[in-house]
PDB file of C-alpha atoms in Angstrom:
ATOM      1  CA  MET A   1     -35.795  -2.745 -13.569  1.00 50.00           C
ATOM      2  CA  ASN A   2     -32.841  -4.100 -15.130  1.00 50.00           C
ATOM      3  CA  ARG A   3     -29.524  -5.329 -13.439  1.00 46.00           C
ATOM      4  CA  ARG A   4     -27.656  -2.386 -13.587  1.00 50.00           C
ATOM      5  CA  SER A   5     -30.406  -0.242 -11.660  1.00 46.00           C
ATOM      6  CA  ILE A   6     -30.318  -2.992  -9.059  1.00 42.00           C
ATOM      7  CA  VAL A   7     -26.616  -3.095  -8.554  1.00 46.00           C
ATOM      8  CA  GLY A   8     -26.524   0.499  -8.821  1.00 49.00           C
ATOM      9  CA  GLY A   9     -29.099   1.026  -5.985  1.00 49.00           C
ATOM     10  CA  ALA A  10     -27.336  -1.511  -4.002  1.00 47.00           C
ATOM     11  CA  LEU A  11     -23.891   0.215  -4.254  1.00 55.00           C
ATOM     12  CA  VAL A  12     -25.493   3.790  -3.667  1.00 44.00           C
ATOM     13  CA  ALA A  13     -27.207   2.543  -0.480  1.00 48.00           C
ATOM     14  CA  CYS A  14     -24.134   0.497   0.884  1.00 53.00           C
ATOM     15  CA  TRP A  15     -22.180   4.052   0.089  1.00 52.00           C
ATOM     16  CA  ALA A  16     -24.935   6.052   1.902  1.00 49.00           C
ATOM     17  CA  GLY A  17     -25.450   3.898   4.876  1.00 51.00           C
ATOM     18  CA  ALA A  18     -21.534   4.256   5.639  1.00 54.00           C
ATOM     19  CA  ALA A  19     -21.468   8.206   4.983  1.00 50.00           C
ATOM     20  CA  GLY A  20     -24.548   8.935   6.577  1.00 50.00           C
ATOM     21  CA  GLY A  21     -26.002  10.135   3.171  1.00 43.00           C
ATOM     22  CA  THR A  22     -29.483   9.817   1.687  1.00 34.00           C
ATOM     23  CA  GLY A  23     -29.142   7.244  -0.557  1.00 37.00           C
ATOM     24  CA  GLY A  24     -29.796   9.453  -3.648  1.00 35.00           C
ATOM     25  CA  HIS A  25     -27.253   9.365  -6.392  1.00 33.00           C
ATOM     26  CA  GLU A  26     -26.324  12.867  -6.317  1.00 35.00           C
ATOM     27  CA  THR A  27     -24.086  13.576  -2.880  1.00 36.00           C
ATOM     28  CA  PRO A  28     -23.007  16.850  -1.510  1.00 36.00           C
ATOM     29  CA  PRO A  29     -19.489  18.151  -2.696  1.00 39.00           C
ATOM     30  CA  MET A  30     -16.659  17.092  -0.346  1.00 45.00           C
ATOM     31  CA  LYS A  31     -14.867  19.646   1.548  1.00 42.00           C
ATOM     32  CA  ARG A  32     -11.301  20.273   1.304  1.00 40.00           C
ATOM     33  CA  GLY A  33      -9.194  21.836   4.004  1.00 40.00           C
ATOM     34  CA  PRO A  34      -9.364  18.867   6.657  1.00 40.00           C
ATOM     35  CA  GLN A  35      -9.506  19.878  10.498  1.00 40.00           C
ATOM     36  CA  PRO A  36      -6.964  18.747  12.812  1.00 40.00           C
ATOM     37  CA  ALA A  37      -7.821  15.896  15.246  1.00 43.00           C
ATOM     38  CA  ASP A  38      -8.972  16.722  18.522  1.00 44.00           C
ATOM     39  CA  LEU A  39      -5.921  15.776  20.806  1.00 41.00           C
ATOM     40  CA  ASP A  40      -4.430  16.494  23.960  1.00 42.00           C
ATOM     41  CA  LYS A  41      -2.032  19.380  23.456  1.00 39.00           C
ATOM     42  CA  ALA A  42      -0.162  18.551  26.756  1.00 39.00           C
ATOM     43  CA  ASP A  43       0.891  15.274  24.931  1.00 51.00           C
ATOM     44  CA  PHE A  44       1.150  16.144  21.529  1.00 52.00           C
ATOM     45  CA  HIS A  45       4.389  17.508  19.859  1.00 69.00           C
ATOM     46  CA  PRO A  46       3.189  19.775  16.939  1.00 76.00           C
ATOM     47  CA  SER A  47       4.774  17.294  14.237  1.00 87.00           C
ATOM     48  CA  ALA A  48       3.170  14.206  15.457  1.00 97.00           C
ATOM     49  CA  LEU A  49       1.998  11.926  13.045  1.00 98.00           C
ATOM     50  CA  THR A  50      -0.042   8.933  12.774  1.00 98.00           C
ATOM     51  CA  LEU A  51       0.168   7.572   9.149  1.00 99.00           C
ATOM     52  CA  PHE A  52      -2.296   4.674   7.867  1.00 99.00           C
ATOM     53  CA  VAL A  53      -1.575   2.725   4.652  1.00 99.00           C
ATOM     54  CA  ILE A  54      -4.488   0.331   3.327  1.00 99.00           C
ATOM     55  CA  ARG A  55      -4.593  -1.304  -0.117  1.00 99.00           C
ATOM     56  CA  HIS A  56      -7.581  -0.437  -2.221  1.00 98.00           C
ATOM     57  CA  ALA A  57     -10.734  -2.867  -1.873  1.00 98.00           C
ATOM     58  CA  GLU A  58     -11.324  -5.941  -4.130  1.00 98.00           C
ATOM     59  CA  LYS A  59     -11.127  -5.807  -7.732  1.00 96.00           C
ATOM     60  CA  PRO A  60     -12.506  -7.931 -10.792  1.00 93.00           C
ATOM     61  CA  ASP A  61      -9.718 -10.576 -11.096  1.00 89.00           C
ATOM     62  CA  ASP A  62     -11.910 -13.457  -9.720  1.00 88.00           C
ATOM     63  CA  PRO A  63     -15.105 -14.043 -11.851  1.00 88.00           C
ATOM     64  CA  ALA A  64     -16.925 -15.340  -8.959  1.00 87.00           C
ATOM     65  CA  LEU A  65     -16.732 -11.625  -7.756  1.00 91.00           C
ATOM     66  CA  GLY A  66     -18.332 -10.266 -10.594  1.00 95.00           C
ATOM     67  CA  PRO A  67     -17.368  -7.119 -12.579  1.00 96.00           C
ATOM     68  CA  GLY A  68     -15.952  -3.968 -11.324  1.00 96.00           C
ATOM     69  CA  LEU A  69     -18.657  -1.380 -10.689  1.00 97.00           C
ATOM     70  CA  THR A  70     -18.861   2.432 -10.489  1.00 95.00           C
ATOM     71  CA  SER A  71     -20.779   3.675  -7.477  1.00 91.00           C
ATOM     72  CA  ARG A  72     -23.473   4.078 -10.118  1.00 92.00           C
ATOM     73  CA  GLY A  73     -23.519   0.575 -10.879  1.00 93.00           C
ATOM     74  CA  GLU A  74     -21.817   0.929 -14.454  1.00 95.00           C
ATOM     75  CA  ALA A  75     -19.622  -1.579 -15.624  1.00 95.00           C
ATOM     76  CA  HIS A  76     -15.615  -0.459 -15.251  1.00 94.00           C
ATOM     77  CA  LYS A  77     -12.725  -2.613 -15.620  1.00 93.00           C
ATOM     78  CA  HIS A  78     -10.719  -0.459 -13.318  1.00 93.00           C
ATOM     79  CA  SER A  79     -13.398  -0.323 -10.484  1.00 96.00           C
ATOM     80  CA  LEU A  80     -14.256  -2.150  -7.343  1.00 98.00           C
ATOM     81  CA  VAL A  81     -16.529  -5.074  -7.272  1.00 98.00           C
ATOM     82  CA  LEU A  82     -19.304  -5.288  -5.131  1.00 97.00           C
ATOM     83  CA  ARG A  83     -17.551  -7.209  -2.158  1.00 98.00           C
ATOM     84  CA  GLY A  84     -14.939  -3.987  -2.563  1.00 98.00           C
ATOM     85  CA  TRP A  85     -17.791  -1.682  -2.221  1.00 98.00           C
ATOM     86  CA  GLN A  86     -18.583  -3.548   0.979  1.00 98.00           C
ATOM     87  CA  ARG A  87     -15.452  -3.185   2.255  1.00 99.00           C
ATOM     88  CA  ALA A  88     -15.129   0.503   1.365  1.00 99.00           C
ATOM     89  CA  GLY A  89     -18.203   1.389   3.255  1.00 98.00           C
ATOM     90  CA  ALA A  90     -16.774  -0.951   6.434  1.00 98.00           C
ATOM     91  CA  TRP A  91     -13.671   1.053   6.252  1.00 99.00           C
ATOM     92  CA  ALA A  92     -15.642   4.309   6.564  1.00 98.00           C
ATOM     93  CA  THR A  93     -17.437   2.970   9.644  1.00 97.00           C
ATOM     94  CA  LEU A  94     -14.269   1.868  11.053  1.00 98.00           C
ATOM     95  CA  PHE A  95     -12.392   5.294  10.769  1.00 98.00           C
ATOM     96  CA  GLY A  96     -15.446   7.501  10.725  1.00 96.00           C
ATOM     97  CA  SER A  97     -16.553   6.559  14.218  1.00 91.00           C
ATOM     98  CA  GLU A  98     -15.647   7.294  17.499  1.00 84.00           C
ATOM     99  CA  CYS A  99     -15.993   3.391  18.759  1.00 86.00           C
ATOM    100  CA  HIS A 100     -12.460   2.646  17.638  1.00 88.00           C
ATOM    101  CA  ARG A 101     -10.720   5.886  18.053  1.00 90.00           C
ATOM    102  CA  ALA A 102      -7.446   4.120  19.821  1.00 94.00           C
ATOM    103  CA  ASP A 103      -6.533   1.809  17.053  1.00 97.00           C
ATOM    104  CA  TYR A 104      -8.312   3.282  13.995  1.00 98.00           C
ATOM    105  CA  PRO A 105      -8.538   7.290  14.688  1.00 98.00           C
ATOM    106  CA  THR A 106     -10.467   9.286  12.034  1.00 98.00           C
ATOM    107  CA  PRO A 107      -7.933  10.802   9.557  1.00 98.00           C
ATOM    108  CA  ASP A 108      -7.527  14.436   9.292  1.00 97.00           C
ATOM    109  CA  ILE A 109      -6.137  14.081   5.679  1.00 98.00           C
ATOM    110  CA  VAL A 110      -6.492  11.176   3.034  1.00 99.00           C
ATOM    111  CA  PHE A 111      -4.462  10.484   0.087  1.00 99.00           C
ATOM    112  CA  ALA A 112      -5.496   8.420  -2.655  1.00 98.00           C
ATOM    113  CA  ALA A 113      -3.996   7.709  -6.070  1.00 97.00           C
ATOM    114  CA  ASN A 114      -5.307  10.127  -8.801  1.00 96.00           C
ATOM    115  CA  PRO A 115      -8.421   8.170 -10.673  1.00 94.00           C
ATOM    116  CA  ASN A 116      -7.927  10.414 -14.042  1.00 91.00           C
ATOM    117  CA  ALA A 117      -4.331   9.681 -13.977  1.00 84.00           C
ATOM    118  CA  ARG A 118      -3.277   8.137 -17.222  1.00 75.00           C
ATOM    119  CA  PRO A 119      -0.036   6.283 -16.997  1.00 64.00           C
ATOM    120  CA  THR A 120       1.789   4.730 -19.640  1.00 58.00           C
ATOM    121  CA  GLU A 121       1.008   0.967 -18.269  1.00 65.00           C
ATOM    122  CA  ASP A 122      -2.723  -0.087 -18.329  1.00 59.00           C
ATOM    123  CA  SER A 123      -1.807  -2.118 -15.206  1.00 59.00           C
ATOM    124  CA  LEU A 124      -1.449   1.168 -13.463  1.00 68.00           C
ATOM    125  CA  VAL A 125      -4.625   2.595 -14.140  1.00 74.00           C
ATOM    126  CA  SER A 126      -7.063   2.444 -11.214  1.00 86.00           C
ATOM    127  CA  ARG A 127      -9.865   3.968 -10.112  1.00 95.00           C
ATOM    128  CA  ARG A 128      -9.972   1.795  -6.948  1.00 97.00           C
ATOM    129  CA  PRO A 129      -8.047   3.608  -4.450  1.00 98.00           C
ATOM    130  CA  TYR A 130      -9.880   6.669  -5.150  1.00 98.00           C
ATOM    131  CA  GLU A 131     -13.374   4.566  -4.882  1.00 98.00           C
ATOM    132  CA  THR A 132     -12.321   2.713  -1.441  1.00 99.00           C
ATOM    133  CA  ILE A 133     -12.082   5.911   0.545  1.00 99.00           C
ATOM    134  CA  GLU A 134     -14.774   7.733  -1.184  1.00 98.00           C
ATOM    135  CA  PRO A 135     -17.456   6.769   1.321  1.00 98.00           C
ATOM    136  CA  LEU A 136     -14.980   7.833   4.189  1.00 98.00           C
ATOM    137  CA  CYS A 137     -14.347  10.765   2.757  1.00 98.00           C
ATOM    138  CA  GLN A 138     -17.746  11.688   2.571  1.00 97.00           C
ATOM    139  CA  LYS A 139     -18.417  10.299   6.022  1.00 97.00           C
ATOM    140  CA  ILE A 140     -15.914  12.988   7.538  1.00 97.00           C
ATOM    141  CA  GLY A 141     -16.693  15.967   5.084  1.00 97.00           C
ATOM    142  CA  SER A 142     -13.177  16.191   3.713  1.00 95.00           C
ATOM    143  CA  GLY A 143     -12.167  15.597   0.261  1.00 96.00           C
ATOM    144  CA  PRO A 144      -9.032  13.121  -0.380  1.00 98.00           C
ATOM    145  CA  ILE A 145      -5.766  14.630  -2.065  1.00 98.00           C
ATOM    146  CA  VAL A 146      -5.359  13.254  -5.114  1.00 98.00           C
ATOM    147  CA  ASP A 147      -2.614  15.086  -6.667  1.00 97.00           C
ATOM    148  CA  PHE A 148      -0.385  12.006  -7.151  1.00 96.00           C
ATOM    149  CA  GLY A 149      -0.855   8.897  -9.629  1.00 94.00           C
ATOM    150  CA  ILE A 150       0.282   5.526  -9.189  1.00 93.00           C
ATOM    151  CA  GLY A 151       4.188   5.967  -9.808  1.00 92.00           C
ATOM    152  CA  ASP A 152       4.484   9.166  -8.132  1.00 94.00           C
ATOM    153  CA  GLU A 153       4.767   7.777  -4.520  1.00 96.00           C
ATOM    154  CA  LEU A 154       7.852   9.553  -3.458  1.00 97.00           C
ATOM    155  CA  ALA A 155       6.129  12.819  -4.257  1.00 98.00           C
ATOM    156  CA  MET A 156       3.042  11.790  -2.275  1.00 98.00           C
ATOM    157  CA  LEU A 157       5.074  10.314   0.549  1.00 98.00           C
ATOM    158  CA  ASN A 158       6.995  13.612   0.768  1.00 98.00           C
ATOM    159  CA  ALA A 159       3.608  15.629   1.061  1.00 98.00           C
ATOM    160  CA  ALA A 160       2.281  13.102   3.572  1.00 98.00           C
ATOM    161  CA  CYS A 161       5.004  13.064   5.752  1.00 97.00           C
ATOM    162  CA  GLU A 162       4.849  17.068   6.013  1.00 96.00           C
ATOM    163  CA  LYS A 163       1.502  16.867   7.532  1.00 97.00           C
ATOM    164  CA  ARG A 164       0.673  16.529  11.340  1.00 96.00           C
ATOM    165  CA  GLY A 165      -2.045  14.552  13.003  1.00 97.00           C
ATOM    166  CA  VAL A 166      -3.569  11.548  11.270  1.00 98.00           C
ATOM    167  CA  VAL A 167      -3.248  10.860   7.508  1.00 99.00           C
ATOM    168  CA  LEU A 168      -4.445   7.757   5.546  1.00 99.00           C
ATOM    169  CA  ILE A 169      -3.114   6.625   2.300  1.00 99.00           C
ATOM    170  CA  CYS A 170      -5.245   4.197   0.118  1.00 99.00           C
ATOM    171  CA  TRP A 171      -2.815   2.888  -2.795  1.00 98.00           C
ATOM    172  CA  GLU A 172      -2.307   0.085  -5.190  1.00 96.00           C
ATOM    173  CA  HIS A 173      -0.630  -3.158  -3.442  1.00 97.00           C
ATOM    174  CA  ASN A 174       2.410  -3.872  -5.577  1.00 96.00           C
ATOM    175  CA  ARG A 175       3.584   0.201  -5.186  1.00 97.00           C
ATOM    176  CA  ILE A 176       3.049  -0.123  -1.503  1.00 98.00           C
ATOM    177  CA  GLY A 177       5.182  -3.043  -1.216  1.00 98.00           C
ATOM    178  CA  ASP A 178       7.859  -2.019  -3.910  1.00 97.00           C
ATOM    179  CA  ALA A 179       7.844   1.993  -3.159  1.00 98.00           C
ATOM    180  CA  ILE A 180       5.993   2.832  -0.343  1.00 98.00           C
ATOM    181  CA  LEU A 181       7.205   0.903   2.683  1.00 98.00           C
ATOM    182  CA  PRO A 182      10.951   1.018   1.520  1.00 98.00           C
ATOM    183  CA  GLU A 183      10.517   4.894   1.401  1.00 98.00           C
ATOM    184  CA  LEU A 184       8.560   5.317   4.754  1.00 98.00           C
ATOM    185  CA  ALA A 185      11.337   2.601   6.741  1.00 97.00           C
ATOM    186  CA  ARG A 186      14.733   4.375   4.447  1.00 96.00           C
ATOM    187  CA  SER A 187      17.647   3.437   6.827  1.00 95.00           C
ATOM    188  CA  GLN A 188      15.456   2.480   9.572  1.00 97.00           C
ATOM    189  CA  ARG A 189      14.805  -1.434  10.556  1.00 97.00           C
ATOM    190  CA  ILE A 190      11.084  -1.787  11.537  1.00 98.00           C
ATOM    191  CA  PRO A 191      10.285  -4.982  12.836  1.00 96.00           C
ATOM    192  CA  GLY A 192       7.331  -6.842  11.133  1.00 96.00           C
ATOM    193  CA  LEU A 193       7.411  -4.323   8.197  1.00 98.00           C
ATOM    194  CA  PRO A 194       6.404  -6.667   5.269  1.00 97.00           C
ATOM    195  CA  THR A 195       8.255  -6.569   1.924  1.00 95.00           C
ATOM    196  CA  LYS A 196       5.353  -7.196  -0.077  1.00 96.00           C
ATOM    197  CA  TRP A 197       1.661  -7.240  -0.195  1.00 98.00           C
ATOM    198  CA  ASP A 198      -0.168 -10.241  -0.653  1.00 97.00           C
ATOM    199  CA  ASP A 199      -2.495 -10.488  -3.751  1.00 96.00           C
ATOM    200  CA  ALA A 200      -5.192 -12.074  -1.849  1.00 96.00           C
ATOM    201  CA  ARG A 201      -5.154  -9.666   1.145  1.00 98.00           C
ATOM    202  CA  PHE A 202      -7.398  -6.432   1.165  1.00 99.00           C
ATOM    203  CA  ASP A 203      -8.081  -6.492   4.969  1.00 98.00           C
ATOM    204  CA  VAL A 204      -5.091  -5.036   6.575  1.00 99.00           C
ATOM    205  CA  ALA A 205      -4.201  -1.469   7.791  1.00 99.00           C
ATOM    206  CA  LEU A 206      -0.445  -0.546   8.224  1.00 99.00           C
ATOM    207  CA  ARG A 207      -0.052   2.047  11.003  1.00 99.00           C
ATOM    208  CA  PHE A 208       2.925   4.014  11.352  1.00 99.00           C
ATOM    209  CA  ASP A 209       3.450   6.596  14.471  1.00 98.00           C
ATOM    210  CA  ARG A 210       6.130   9.095  15.266  1.00 98.00           C
ATOM    211  CA  PRO A 211       5.984  11.686  18.098  1.00 97.00           C
ATOM    212  CA  ARG A 212       7.608  14.328  16.149  1.00 95.00           C
ATOM    213  CA  SER A 213       9.223  14.508  12.687  1.00 93.00           C
ATOM    214  CA  ASP A 214      12.948  13.722  13.710  1.00 94.00           C
ATOM    215  CA  ALA A 215      11.787  10.517  15.564  1.00 97.00           C
ATOM    216  CA  PRO A 216      11.726   6.774  14.429  1.00 97.00           C
ATOM    217  CA  TRP A 217       8.567   5.233  13.404  1.00 98.00           C
ATOM    218  CA  SER A 218       6.676   2.731  15.618  1.00 98.00           C
ATOM    219  CA  PHE A 219       4.959   0.193  13.441  1.00 99.00           C
ATOM    220  CA  ARG A 220       1.951  -2.181  13.572  1.00 98.00           C
ATOM    221  CA  GLN A 221      -0.363  -4.207  11.241  1.00 99.00           C
ATOM    222  CA  LEU A 222      -3.707  -4.251  12.197  1.00 99.00           C
ATOM    223  CA  PHE A 223      -6.753  -6.703  11.296  1.00 98.00           C
ATOM    224  CA  PRO A 224     -10.031  -5.128  11.743  1.00 98.00           C
ATOM    225  CA  ARG A 225     -11.785  -8.398  10.027  1.00 98.00           C
ATOM    226  CA  LEU A 226     -14.519  -6.079   8.388  1.00 98.00           C
ATOM    227  CA  LEU A 227     -16.101  -8.742   6.571  1.00 99.00           C
ATOM    228  CA  ALA A 228     -16.563 -12.467   6.359  1.00 98.00           C
ATOM    229  CA  GLY A 229     -13.642 -14.315   5.516  1.00 97.00           C
ATOM    230  CA  ASP A 230     -10.859 -11.687   6.343  1.00 99.00           C
ATOM    231  CA  SER A 231      -7.726 -12.924   8.302  1.00 98.00           C
ATOM    232  CA  ASN A 232      -5.710 -11.859  11.466  1.00 98.00           C
ATOM    233  CA  ILE A 233      -2.417 -13.284  10.083  1.00 98.00           C
ATOM    234  CA  PRO A 234       0.259 -10.675   9.056  1.00 98.00           C
ATOM    235  CA  LEU A 235       1.480  -9.888   5.687  1.00 98.00           C
TER     236      LEU A 235
END
């Protein structure tokens, strides 16, 4: 058995374990049309929104982490490394279970940067946001919205903020700091809101809550410490 087969098998096993799958290469198609969270209607305004922003998982910057790999174990420079796939599975377990619902409720809707977009700059090409949430979407049975590429953050946020319930966005870290966070804050001063995303950090979830569409955001940085070496230090 060659190395690619071994690695590919490990990736699929990790993905299937997190998603509750069978471990085979072929997985059932993900459904569109997410269902609203089961929330107490007495305490829930129709336009209430919880919005999570996470960075895609680990990428092939450090030679010690190995090459980028697709879920089939095929080398791809714009894909996650093995540790990134482990993190993707860990995110799926965290957001896809009832055990941590108070801090990490299961998303009703997931947005990820379009993995097939072809921006003019190679640095903006990435399959990693989609790959990071692929196991989670498989677990919850709802396909991600991938209508927007890296560089289309304003349009993506306009769509995301029109939703209700729980929305998760997985994106490229520089664009989170430069475009997504400033646009979410606008004129609101949000204590603790990062101004950039540390290049070395893949382990943080940013949570925004508002009780209705015209209310200000409340904000928290969350540190689930999913993998060995993860930190609880704010960005």
